[in-house]
Amino acid sequence: MNIMAIANQKGGCGKTTTTINLAAQLGQQEKQVLVIDMDPQGHASLGLGVSNRDLPGLYEVFSDEVNFYDIVLSGVCTGVDLVPANISLAMLESLLDDQPGRERQLLDQLEQFGGLYDYILIDCPPSLDLLSINALRAARQILAPVEASCYALDGIRQLLDIVNLLREKYRIDLPVKVLPTMFDIHTRFSQTLLTQIREQLPVGVSAVRIRQTVRVREAAWFGKTLPDYAPECTAAYDYRRLAEEVMQAPLPPRNTRIENENHITPLLTDTLTEDMAMKEHAEQVRRQMVVLTFDDIDCRRLQIAGDFNDWIPDRDIETRHINGHWQKVFTAEPGVYEYRLVIDGKWQADPTNPAEIPNELGGINSLLQVPVHH
Ligand SMILES: Nc1ncnc2c1ncn2[C@@H]1O[C@H](COP(=O)(O)OP(=O)(O)O)[C@@H](O)[C@H]1O
Ligand SMILES: [Mg+2]
């Protein structure tokens, strides 16, 4: 059974879109697919046309009220069944908290009941909580959709941290494959980012790039998959190719298990959660102080706006004006940022910085790299 977690704790990078459209395309290829909506927001369920939030779900299964079979909706589209997200999914975390082996509950269910399917795709929430851990624990591989943004590298690093924890604690080897989504072939940044991912991180990168098209949003709005709503659009074609890639790839080897796992699990999960809290803390302290000094800009007012402050001039920025030199001081996580200056009210690229990139509006943005300090 090929269980795939579609994960990346960054929101809005295309997890849900990828889950439902990969499922739909596999279904079109006569595969039997189960989609598990693990995100309490329930977007995958909505995208597959299921808006009833009162159906029994995983919470009811894990609290032994119903059987796993009872929560599966059959044939939400060709070849695809769905475990929808319901209202109580948000409370699952606290239910699991008290259970032994709480992070392998989903795996246990799937081992018992999942055998009917060629593929099980789990749409993960944008966090690394117990729900996600359950999904990762059950999965044979991770598909990580990545949108070309300056936080993308950091997002995958955090995911890899968790994968490494799982490897250390449970000796599970979970291969990660990055899928570029909302891809704009015209920006150099997208290409640069992919090169960086390939060179710096121990992940695979899909040969497929999911292009950006307004049809994706429209289809989601109507609760339809791309093969149903717009089978000829670019993204439908891209997801079809992804399905082919998935079908051709060999199944990664089964997770290796530690014997007697149940005995040690309670202990290990505590340390796992502690480790995660430490990682989170580490993320916070990783914010770097950035000091930009502009030597040759003679003006009355100099502001800065970029990815690091939501493009609102001088928001969260300290300005210093010393001996005729402007300085901008702020903190940011490691990553690559685009920005522009507002010099006496006029937006422009930073004339003192040769690192530039064309922006969507036909202008030029400047690039700032905030390195990681260990
Ligand atoms: N290829 C694409 N082209 C255009 N819009 C897209 C594409 N993929 C996703 N989107 C849109 O981006 C937003 C976030 O996507 P979603 O799949 O919900 O991300 P996530 O599940 O990671 O939060 C949604 O509004 C979705 O419609
Ligand atoms: Mg989602």
Short mmCIF file of C-alpha atoms and ligand atoms in Angstrom, two decimals:
data_model
loop_
_atom_site.label_atom_id
_atom_site.label_comp_id
_atom_site.label_asym_id
_atom_site.label_seq_id
_atom_site.Cartn_x
_atom_site.Cartn_y
_atom_site.Cartn_z
CA MET A 1 0.00 0.00 0.00
CA ASN A 2 1.43 3.30 -1.02
CA ILE A 3 0.64 5.85 1.68
CA MET A 4 1.74 9.36 0.87
CA ALA A 5 1.61 12.33 3.23
CA ILE A 6 1.20 15.64 1.42
CA ALA A 7 2.95 17.82 3.93
CA ASN A 8 4.60 21.16 4.49
CA GLN A 9 3.75 23.16 7.57
CA LYS A 10 3.73 26.30 5.50
CA GLY A 11 0.13 27.20 4.64
CA GLY A 12 -0.96 28.04 1.13
CA CYS A 13 1.75 26.14 -0.73
CA GLY A 14 -0.65 23.81 -2.56
CA LYS A 15 -1.00 20.76 -0.28
CA THR A 16 -4.75 20.49 -0.59
CA THR A 17 -4.79 21.26 -4.30
CA THR A 18 -2.13 18.62 -4.85
CA THR A 19 -3.90 16.01 -2.73
CA ILE A 20 -7.24 16.23 -4.49
CA ASN A 21 -5.92 16.59 -8.01
CA LEU A 22 -3.27 13.90 -7.72
CA ALA A 23 -5.98 11.64 -6.28
CA ALA A 24 -8.38 12.51 -9.10
CA GLN A 25 -5.74 11.87 -11.76
CA LEU A 26 -4.77 8.53 -10.20
CA GLY A 27 -8.46 7.69 -10.11
CA GLN A 28 -8.69 8.49 -13.82
CA GLN A 29 -5.89 5.95 -14.36
CA GLU A 30 -8.11 3.29 -12.79
CA LYS A 31 -6.31 3.26 -9.46
CA GLN A 32 -8.23 2.93 -6.21
CA VAL A 33 -7.42 5.95 -4.09
CA LEU A 34 -8.31 7.00 -0.56
CA VAL A 35 -7.95 10.65 0.43
CA ILE A 36 -7.70 11.38 4.14
CA ASP A 37 -8.43 14.98 5.04
CA MET A 38 -6.33 15.55 8.16
CA ASP A 39 -6.72 19.32 8.17
CA PRO A 40 -9.49 20.52 10.54
CA GLN A 41 -10.17 23.30 8.03
CA GLY A 42 -11.56 20.59 5.75
CA HIS A 43 -10.50 22.15 2.47
CA ALA A 44 -9.78 18.83 0.78
CA SER A 45 -13.29 17.66 1.65
CA LEU A 46 -14.75 20.88 0.27
CA GLY A 47 -12.62 20.61 -2.84
CA LEU A 48 -14.05 17.15 -3.39
CA GLY A 49 -17.57 18.51 -3.06
CA VAL A 50 -18.24 17.34 0.53
CA SER A 51 -19.44 20.20 2.70
CA ASN A 52 -21.24 18.30 5.48
CA ARG A 53 -19.12 18.87 8.58
CA ASP A 54 -21.25 16.69 10.87
CA LEU A 55 -20.30 13.28 9.46
CA PRO A 56 -18.42 10.94 11.80
CA GLY A 57 -14.65 11.12 11.28
CA LEU A 58 -11.29 10.09 12.68
CA TYR A 59 -12.13 11.39 16.15
CA GLU A 60 -15.07 9.01 16.35
CA VAL A 61 -12.89 6.15 15.09
CA PHE A 62 -10.09 6.78 17.56
CA SER A 63 -12.57 7.03 20.42
CA ASP A 64 -14.06 3.68 19.31
CA GLU A 65 -17.51 5.06 18.50
CA VAL A 66 -17.49 3.89 14.89
CA ASN A 67 -15.50 1.66 12.60
CA PHE A 68 -13.00 3.05 10.11
CA TYR A 69 -15.19 1.74 7.27
CA ASP A 70 -18.09 3.85 8.50
CA ILE A 71 -16.33 7.13 7.93
CA VAL A 72 -15.22 6.46 4.35
CA LEU A 73 -17.30 8.20 1.69
CA SER A 74 -17.13 6.13 -1.49
CA GLY A 75 -16.74 7.47 -4.98
CA VAL A 76 -16.45 11.21 -4.34
CA CYS A 77 -15.00 11.22 -7.84
CA THR A 78 -13.88 8.47 -10.22
CA GLY A 79 -11.82 5.94 -8.27
CA VAL A 80 -11.54 8.16 -5.19
CA ASP A 81 -12.91 7.60 -1.67
CA LEU A 82 -12.64 10.17 1.08
CA VAL A 83 -12.30 10.31 4.84
CA PRO A 84 -13.65 13.82 5.33
CA ALA A 85 -12.59 16.30 7.99
CA ASN A 86 -15.38 17.00 10.44
CA ILE A 87 -15.77 19.44 13.30
CA SER A 88 -14.37 17.10 15.94
CA LEU A 89 -11.11 16.60 14.03
CA ALA A 90 -9.86 19.76 15.73
CA MET A 91 -10.24 18.00 19.08
CA LEU A 92 -8.43 14.88 17.97
CA GLU A 93 -5.13 16.20 19.24
CA SER A 94 -6.34 16.32 22.85
CA LEU A 95 -7.99 12.90 22.52
CA LEU A 96 -4.77 11.37 21.21
CA ASP A 97 -2.74 13.08 23.88
CA ASP A 98 -3.97 10.62 26.48
CA GLN A 99 -3.61 7.47 24.41
CA PRO A 100 -0.64 5.14 24.41
CA GLY A 101 1.07 5.03 21.03
CA ARG A 102 -0.78 8.21 20.24
CA GLU A 103 1.24 9.05 17.18
CA ARG A 104 0.66 5.74 15.43
CA GLN A 105 -3.12 5.54 15.71
CA LEU A 106 -3.70 6.32 12.07
CA LEU A 107 -1.10 3.78 10.96
CA ASP A 108 -2.83 1.10 13.04
CA GLN A 109 -6.16 1.86 11.40
CA LEU A 110 -4.73 1.85 7.91
CA GLU A 111 -2.88 -1.40 8.49
CA GLN A 112 -6.20 -2.99 9.39
CA PHE A 113 -8.49 -1.38 6.88
CA GLY A 114 -6.52 0.33 4.16
CA GLY A 115 -5.62 -2.72 2.09
CA LEU A 116 -8.27 -2.00 -0.54
CA TYR A 117 -6.43 0.94 -1.96
CA ASP A 118 -3.55 1.38 -4.37
CA TYR A 119 -2.82 4.82 -2.96
CA ILE A 120 -3.72 6.61 0.23
CA LEU A 121 -3.09 10.35 0.14
CA ILE A 122 -3.14 12.28 3.40
CA ASP A 123 -3.70 16.03 3.24
CA CYS A 124 -1.79 17.35 6.27
CA PRO A 125 -2.60 20.46 8.26
CA PRO A 126 -0.20 23.43 8.11
CA SER A 127 1.46 22.55 11.40
CA LEU A 128 3.61 19.84 12.87
CA ASP A 129 1.30 18.70 15.62
CA LEU A 130 0.06 15.22 16.54
CA LEU A 131 -2.24 15.10 13.52
CA SER A 132 0.69 15.62 11.17
CA ILE A 133 2.88 13.24 13.14
CA ASN A 134 0.17 10.59 12.76
CA ALA A 135 0.13 11.18 9.03
CA LEU A 136 3.92 11.05 8.73
CA ARG A 137 4.07 7.96 10.93
CA ALA A 138 1.64 6.17 8.62
CA ALA A 139 3.28 7.32 5.39
CA ARG A 140 5.83 5.58 3.22
CA GLN A 141 6.84 8.86 1.63
CA ILE A 142 6.26 12.57 1.81
CA LEU A 143 5.29 14.79 -1.07
CA ALA A 144 6.09 18.38 -0.12
CA PRO A 145 4.48 21.00 -2.34
CA VAL A 146 6.62 24.11 -2.46
CA GLU A 147 5.66 27.50 -3.74
CA ALA A 148 8.49 29.70 -4.88
CA SER A 149 8.77 32.09 -1.95
CA CYS A 150 11.62 33.18 0.21
CA TYR A 151 10.43 31.08 3.14
CA ALA A 152 10.28 27.89 1.08
CA LEU A 153 13.74 26.59 1.95
CA ASP A 154 13.14 27.16 5.62
CA GLY A 155 9.79 25.37 5.47
CA ILE A 156 11.38 22.26 4.01
CA ARG A 157 14.21 22.40 6.53
CA GLN A 158 11.67 22.30 9.34
CA LEU A 159 9.93 19.35 7.71
CA LEU A 160 13.27 17.57 7.40
CA ASP A 161 13.94 18.22 11.10
CA ILE A 162 10.80 16.24 11.93
CA VAL A 163 11.70 13.52 9.43
CA ASN A 164 15.07 13.24 11.17
CA LEU A 165 13.41 13.01 14.56
CA LEU A 166 11.20 10.21 13.30
CA ARG A 167 14.27 8.45 11.96
CA GLU A 168 16.11 8.76 15.27
CA LYS A 169 13.16 7.74 17.41
CA TYR A 170 11.52 5.06 15.31
CA ARG A 171 14.06 4.20 12.63
CA ILE A 172 11.61 5.18 9.95
CA ASP A 173 13.09 6.32 6.71
CA LEU A 174 10.73 8.70 4.99
CA PRO A 175 11.87 9.93 1.61
CA VAL A 176 10.81 13.50 0.83
CA LYS A 177 10.00 14.64 -2.67
CA VAL A 178 9.54 18.32 -3.37
CA LEU A 179 6.86 19.35 -5.85
CA PRO A 180 7.15 22.88 -7.21
CA THR A 181 3.66 24.42 -7.27
CA MET A 182 2.18 27.67 -8.56
CA PHE A 183 5.24 27.71 -10.71
CA ASP A 184 6.04 30.74 -12.79
CA ILE A 185 8.49 29.70 -15.48
CA HIS A 186 9.25 33.34 -16.19
CA THR A 187 10.82 34.25 -12.87
CA ARG A 188 14.43 33.53 -12.25
CA PHE A 189 13.70 33.22 -8.56
CA SER A 190 11.68 30.01 -9.02
CA GLN A 191 14.60 28.42 -10.87
CA THR A 192 17.16 29.65 -8.34
CA LEU A 193 15.09 28.29 -5.50
CA LEU A 194 14.87 24.84 -7.09
CA THR A 195 18.61 24.79 -7.65
CA GLN A 196 19.15 25.73 -4.01
CA ILE A 197 16.77 23.01 -2.81
CA ARG A 198 18.51 20.43 -4.95
CA GLU A 199 21.99 21.45 -3.86
CA GLN A 200 21.38 22.09 -0.17
CA LEU A 201 18.77 19.61 0.99
CA PRO A 202 18.60 15.80 1.04
CA VAL A 203 15.35 15.63 -0.92
CA GLY A 204 14.17 14.52 -4.31
CA VAL A 205 12.60 17.05 -6.64
CA SER A 206 9.74 16.04 -8.91
CA ALA A 207 10.38 16.48 -12.60
CA VAL A 208 6.89 17.94 -12.80
CA ARG A 209 6.17 21.60 -12.08
CA ILE A 210 2.60 22.55 -11.37
CA ARG A 211 1.90 25.74 -13.25
CA GLN A 212 -0.16 28.58 -11.93
CA THR A 213 -3.63 29.01 -13.37
CA VAL A 214 -6.84 30.65 -12.22
CA ARG A 215 -8.72 27.42 -13.07
CA VAL A 216 -7.37 25.88 -9.82
CA ARG A 217 -9.16 28.41 -7.65
CA GLU A 218 -12.32 28.21 -9.74
CA ALA A 219 -12.42 24.42 -9.48
CA ALA A 220 -11.97 24.57 -5.69
CA TRP A 221 -14.77 27.13 -5.49
CA PHE A 222 -17.14 24.77 -7.29
CA GLY A 223 -16.00 21.78 -5.21
CA LYS A 224 -14.65 20.03 -8.29
CA THR A 225 -11.37 18.45 -9.25
CA LEU A 226 -9.44 19.70 -12.26
CA PRO A 227 -10.19 16.63 -14.44
CA ASP A 228 -13.88 17.34 -13.86
CA TYR A 229 -13.84 21.11 -14.08
CA ALA A 230 -11.11 22.01 -16.55
CA PRO A 231 -9.43 18.88 -17.93
CA GLU A 232 -7.55 20.85 -20.56
CA CYS A 233 -5.95 23.51 -18.36
CA THR A 234 -2.19 23.59 -17.71
CA ALA A 235 -2.41 22.49 -14.06
CA ALA A 236 -4.69 19.54 -14.97
CA TYR A 237 -2.05 18.44 -17.46
CA ASP A 238 0.70 18.89 -14.85
CA TYR A 239 -1.15 16.84 -12.24
CA ARG A 240 -1.72 14.14 -14.85
CA ARG A 241 2.02 14.00 -15.37
CA LEU A 242 2.55 13.88 -11.62
CA ALA A 243 0.19 10.90 -11.40
CA GLU A 244 2.26 9.16 -14.09
CA GLU A 245 5.45 9.94 -12.21
CA VAL A 246 3.95 8.55 -9.00
CA MET A 247 2.78 5.38 -10.74
CA GLN A 248 6.19 4.78 -12.28
CA ALA A 249 8.18 5.38 -9.09
CA PRO A 250 9.01 2.25 -7.10
CA LEU A 251 7.34 1.96 -3.71
CA PRO A 252 9.82 3.01 -1.02
CA PRO A 253 10.74 0.16 1.33
CA ARG A 254 8.47 -0.52 4.26
CA ASN A 255 9.18 1.41 7.41
CA THR A 256 11.46 -0.52 9.67
CA ARG A 257 9.96 -0.93 13.09
CA ILE A 258 11.57 -1.24 16.46
CA GLU A 259 10.53 -4.42 18.17
CA ASN A 260 8.31 -4.03 21.19
CA GLU A 261 7.57 -0.56 20.11
CA ASN A 262 4.46 -0.34 22.25
CA HIS A 263 6.49 -0.62 25.41
CA ILE A 264 8.69 2.28 24.69
CA THR A 265 6.32 4.48 22.76
CA PRO A 266 4.92 6.51 25.68
CA LEU A 267 8.42 7.44 26.71
CA LEU A 268 9.48 8.24 23.21
CA THR A 269 6.48 10.37 22.34
CA ASP A 270 7.17 12.57 25.32
CA THR A 271 10.67 13.17 24.18
CA LEU A 272 9.43 13.63 20.64
CA THR A 273 7.09 16.41 21.73
CA GLU A 274 9.86 17.94 23.82
CA ASP A 275 12.20 17.82 20.89
CA MET A 276 9.59 19.52 18.75
CA ALA A 277 9.12 22.27 21.33
CA MET A 278 12.88 22.78 21.34
CA LYS A 279 12.94 22.95 17.56
CA GLU A 280 10.21 25.56 17.65
CA HIS A 281 12.15 27.57 20.17
CA ALA A 282 15.24 27.23 18.01
CA GLU A 283 13.27 28.58 15.04
CA GLN A 284 12.38 31.65 17.02
CA VAL A 285 15.90 32.38 18.12
CA ARG A 286 17.11 31.84 14.59
CA ARG A 287 15.78 35.26 13.57
CA GLN A 288 18.79 37.30 12.57
CA MET A 289 19.48 40.95 13.10
CA VAL A 290 19.79 42.69 9.74
CA VAL A 291 21.52 46.05 9.40
CA LEU A 292 21.44 47.65 5.97
CA THR A 293 23.57 50.74 5.45
CA PHE A 294 22.98 52.97 2.43
CA ASP A 295 26.04 55.08 1.74
CA ASP A 296 25.26 57.12 -1.33
CA ILE A 297 21.57 57.83 -1.12
CA ASP A 298 20.92 61.50 -0.56
CA CYS A 299 17.29 62.11 0.26
CA ARG A 300 14.94 63.47 2.88
CA ARG A 301 13.14 60.23 3.56
CA LEU A 302 14.20 56.64 2.97
CA GLN A 303 11.80 53.75 3.58
CA ILE A 304 12.10 50.03 2.92
CA ALA A 305 9.43 47.47 2.08
CA GLY A 306 9.75 43.80 1.27
CA ASP A 307 8.85 40.20 1.96
CA PHE A 308 10.13 40.66 5.52
CA ASN A 309 7.49 43.30 6.42
CA ASP A 310 4.60 42.42 4.11
CA TRP A 311 5.66 45.19 1.76
CA ILE A 312 4.47 47.92 4.11
CA PRO A 313 7.11 50.69 4.04
CA ASP A 314 9.12 50.81 7.27
CA ARG A 315 6.83 48.46 9.18
CA ASP A 316 8.83 46.76 11.96
CA ILE A 317 11.92 48.63 10.82
CA GLU A 318 14.15 50.90 12.86
CA THR A 319 15.62 53.79 10.91
CA ARG A 320 18.90 55.47 11.80
CA HIS A 321 20.36 58.51 10.06
CA ILE A 322 23.96 58.90 11.10
CA ASN A 323 26.48 61.28 9.46
CA GLY A 324 24.34 61.46 6.33
CA HIS A 325 24.14 57.65 6.05
CA TRP A 326 20.83 55.87 6.28
CA GLN A 327 20.57 52.63 8.16
CA LYS A 328 17.67 50.21 8.35
CA VAL A 329 17.64 47.71 11.20
CA PHE A 330 15.26 44.79 11.59
CA THR A 331 15.13 41.06 12.29
CA ALA A 332 14.28 38.28 9.84
CA GLU A 333 14.53 34.53 9.62
CA PRO A 334 17.26 33.13 7.37
CA GLY A 335 16.14 33.13 3.76
CA VAL A 336 16.11 35.16 0.57
CA TYR A 337 13.94 38.25 0.53
CA GLU A 338 12.83 40.62 -2.21
CA TYR A 339 12.52 44.29 -1.33
CA ARG A 340 12.38 47.81 -2.71
CA LEU A 341 13.23 51.21 -1.35
CA VAL A 342 10.88 54.16 -1.19
CA ILE A 343 13.13 57.17 -1.69
CA ASP A 344 11.33 60.44 -1.02
CA GLY A 345 8.06 58.68 -1.80
CA LYS A 346 9.27 57.00 -5.00
CA TRP A 347 9.43 53.17 -5.13
CA GLN A 348 12.56 51.76 -6.74
CA ALA A 349 15.12 48.98 -6.53
CA ASP A 350 18.01 49.54 -4.14
CA PRO A 351 20.62 51.43 -6.24
CA THR A 352 23.40 50.27 -3.91
CA ASN A 353 22.64 46.56 -4.32
CA PRO A 354 23.56 44.72 -7.54
CA ALA A 355 21.47 41.63 -6.64
CA GLU A 356 18.20 42.14 -8.49
CA ILE A 357 15.28 40.22 -9.88
CA PRO A 358 12.46 41.25 -12.24
CA ASN A 359 9.11 41.44 -10.46
CA GLU A 360 5.63 40.56 -11.69
CA LEU A 361 4.81 44.19 -12.42
CA GLY A 362 7.62 44.59 -14.94
CA GLY A 363 9.86 46.42 -12.46
CA ILE A 364 12.92 45.31 -10.56
CA ASN A 365 13.17 44.14 -6.93
CA SER A 366 16.36 43.91 -4.95
CA LEU A 367 17.40 40.67 -3.27
CA LEU A 368 18.56 40.27 0.29
CA GLN A 369 20.01 37.06 1.65
CA VAL A 370 19.84 36.53 5.40
CA PRO A 371 22.28 33.70 6.15
CA VAL A 372 21.90 31.03 8.82
CA HIS A 373 24.21 31.51 11.80
CA HIS A 374 24.76 28.44 13.91
N1 LIG B 1 -1.37 25.75 -9.55
C1 LIG B 1 -2.09 26.72 -8.96
N2 LIG B 1 -2.47 27.81 -9.66
C2 LIG B 1 -3.19 28.80 -9.07
N3 LIG B 1 -3.59 28.78 -7.80
C3 LIG B 1 -3.26 27.72 -7.04
C4 LIG B 1 -2.50 26.64 -7.57
N4 LIG B 1 -2.33 25.71 -6.58
C5 LIG B 1 -2.97 26.21 -5.50
N5 LIG B 1 -3.53 27.42 -5.76
C6 LIG B 1 -4.30 28.26 -4.83
O1 LIG B 1 -3.46 28.65 -3.76
C7 LIG B 1 -4.18 28.63 -2.54
C8 LIG B 1 -3.51 27.69 -1.55
O2 LIG B 1 -3.54 26.35 -2.07
P1 LIG B 1 -3.87 25.11 -1.12
O3 LIG B 1 -3.80 23.90 -1.98
O4 LIG B 1 -5.13 25.35 -0.36
O5 LIG B 1 -2.63 25.17 -0.13
P2 LIG B 1 -2.42 24.47 1.31
O6 LIG B 1 -3.31 23.29 1.38
O7 LIG B 1 -0.96 24.15 1.33
O8 LIG B 1 -2.77 25.53 2.31
C9 LIG B 1 -5.60 28.20 -2.87
O9 LIG B 1 -6.40 29.33 -3.00
C10 LIG B 1 -5.45 27.48 -4.21
O10 LIG B 1 -6.62 27.58 -4.98
MG MG B 2 -4.71 22.78 2.87
#
